Structure formats: C-alpha cells, structure tokens
Amino acid sequence: LYQLSLCFIMTSFDPFPVAFDEPPPSSSGNIPFMSFKSTSSSDDLSKTQNFSYGYAPSPPMSSQTFEYDEPPLLEELGIDPVHVIKKSLAVINPIKMKPKDLSEGDISGLLIYVGALGFFHLLAGKLHFGDILGLSVIVLFGVYWIINCMAGEEEEGITLNQISSLAGYCIIPIVVYAALCVVMPPRCLVGCLLCILAICWSTHVATSATIGSVPSLHGEKALVAVPFFLLYSMYALLTIY
C-alpha cells in the first residue's frame, strides 16, 4: 500500500510520462517491486520548456529596419527649393534671364515673397497682410484677363498659375525695398529713388517674362507693362504709407 501511494504521488506531479516496467512474476508471495523509468527525451524537454500557459511562442525579432517611401514635406506641398532659388536669381539678374525660367507655374514663389513683403511691413509697424493678399488676387485676375484678351484666340495665351508665378517672383525688388525701409525713412530722396527703381525693375522683368511666354505680344510691350506697373506701384505705396 505504501508503494502504491508513492507511485500515485509521483505520477501526479511528474511532468514527464512515466512507464511502468514490471519484472516477471516471482514465486514469492510478496508484492512485486515496481520500477519507474522516464521516457522523456531532450526534444520533449525543450518543447515543454518553450510552452508558456497556452500562448504560442513568439518568433525571434529580426534586425530588419523599416524604410518609408513617403516623399519630403516640401515636395508634397509643391515647393522645390532648387527651382525657387533659380527663379529668384533670374529676377535679380535680368540681363541673363531667360523667359523659360519664369514661364513654369510655381505658386510657391508668390506665397513666399508676398509673405516676406508683409513680414517687413510688420517690422516697420504696419499690418498689411490682408491688403496685400486681397489686392494681389484681384489684380492678378485682371492681369490674366487682359493678357489673354491681347493674345487673342489664335494663341493659347497664359495660364493663371503662370501669371501668378512670374508676378510673385518679380516682386523681389519691392521686397528688398521694403527691407531697406525698415532701417531708413521711405519718404526721403534716397527712398523715393529706390522706390522708382524697384518698380521699374519689377515691371521690366515681369513684362519680359510674359512676352517670352506669349510671343504674339512682342509688339505690344508697353501695353503689357501697364498692368504690371500698376501692380508693383500698389505694393510700393503700401510700403511707403
């Protein structure tokens, strides 16, 4: 009875299967001795150790890194710094400017330099962001309509995106003039001369770029220059007053 109790206790708590090998029956009337032999192997032991309360073992973590194919933020916004710098240098140096440099539609130039103009006005103690944006939209629609009416139906004319792009980049001389007005009085003689120079510079570059985009307007350069002259004169007056 003692041996049977010991066998029951050991089989209840032993995680490995136990096989009982009984010796051949002896001639004596004593209770036969029962030997305990474990049939577990090293493979069974490794499987038992990897078992964790009903959850499957997690796969080993790999050292593979994840690569994201998302484009840069500026590219998603449609802003190309290389093109912005190239077009800005073309406006600064109008002698070597090619009409194709400003003919591409790039609305980022208008937003950047109009924002810079409003920022320099703010440094001078003037808040003209709403006036600049509102008047720019109205005048650009007018210039777009005038240029396409002058081009006629024989030629495609110019798109609103193109006219906004070249008008925005050609405002750079006015922006420079607004930056100078932060440290100098705009109504002095030097300030007035710089104002006239900035207006003429911007008008000349915008007119040349527009005629390069619409070749049929080559003989009407003075008429093309009038709306641009009024546009940049408006920006200059906002800078002075």
PDB file of C-alpha atoms in Angstrom, residues 4 36 40 45 54 68 77 83 88 93 112 118 120 129 131 143 159 183 194 205 210 212-213 222 241:
ATOM      1  CA  LEU A   4       1.142   2.296  -4.428  1.00  0.00           C
ATOM      2  CA  PHE A  36       9.960   3.866 -12.501  1.00  0.00           C
ATOM      3  CA  SER A  40      11.197  11.706 -21.935  1.00  0.00           C
ATOM      4  CA  LEU A  45      12.180  18.665 -22.569  1.00  0.00           C
ATOM      5  CA  GLY A  54      -1.392  28.279 -23.742  1.00  0.00           C
ATOM      6  CA  TYR A  68       9.352  54.672 -45.530  1.00  0.00           C
ATOM      7  CA  LEU A  77       3.431  70.947 -50.773  1.00  0.00           C
ATOM      8  CA  HIS A  83      13.565  75.995 -58.633  1.00  0.00           C
ATOM      9  CA  SER A  88      14.926  84.228 -57.790  1.00  0.00           C
ATOM     10  CA  ASN A  93      19.965  89.365 -62.771  1.00  0.00           C
ATOM     11  CA  ILE A 112       6.902  83.165 -50.208  1.00  0.00           C
ATOM     12  CA  GLY A 118       4.079  91.509 -45.294  1.00  0.00           C
ATOM     13  CA  PHE A 120       8.903  93.530 -43.497  1.00  0.00           C
ATOM     14  CA  PHE A 129      -1.175  91.047 -44.799  1.00  0.00           C
ATOM     15  CA  ASP A 131      -4.465  94.127 -48.018  1.00  0.00           C
ATOM     16  CA  VAL A 143      -3.840  90.928 -65.498  1.00  0.00           C
ATOM     17  CA  THR A 159      -2.497  80.407 -67.532  1.00  0.00           C
ATOM     18  CA  VAL A 183      16.146 100.877 -41.295  1.00  0.00           C
ATOM     19  CA  LEU A 194      14.893 103.335 -54.620  1.00  0.00           C
ATOM     20  CA  VAL A 205      11.284  91.597 -65.609  1.00  0.00           C
ATOM     21  CA  THR A 210       5.216  87.482 -70.105  1.00  0.00           C
ATOM     22  CA  GLY A 212       8.575  85.319 -73.665  1.00  0.00           C
ATOM     23  CA  SER A 213       5.642  83.091 -72.695  1.00  0.00           C
ATOM     24  CA  ALA A 222       4.127  98.933 -73.480  1.00  0.00           C
ATOM     25  CA  TYR A 241       2.379 104.553 -46.345  1.00  0.00           C
TER      26      TYR A 241
END
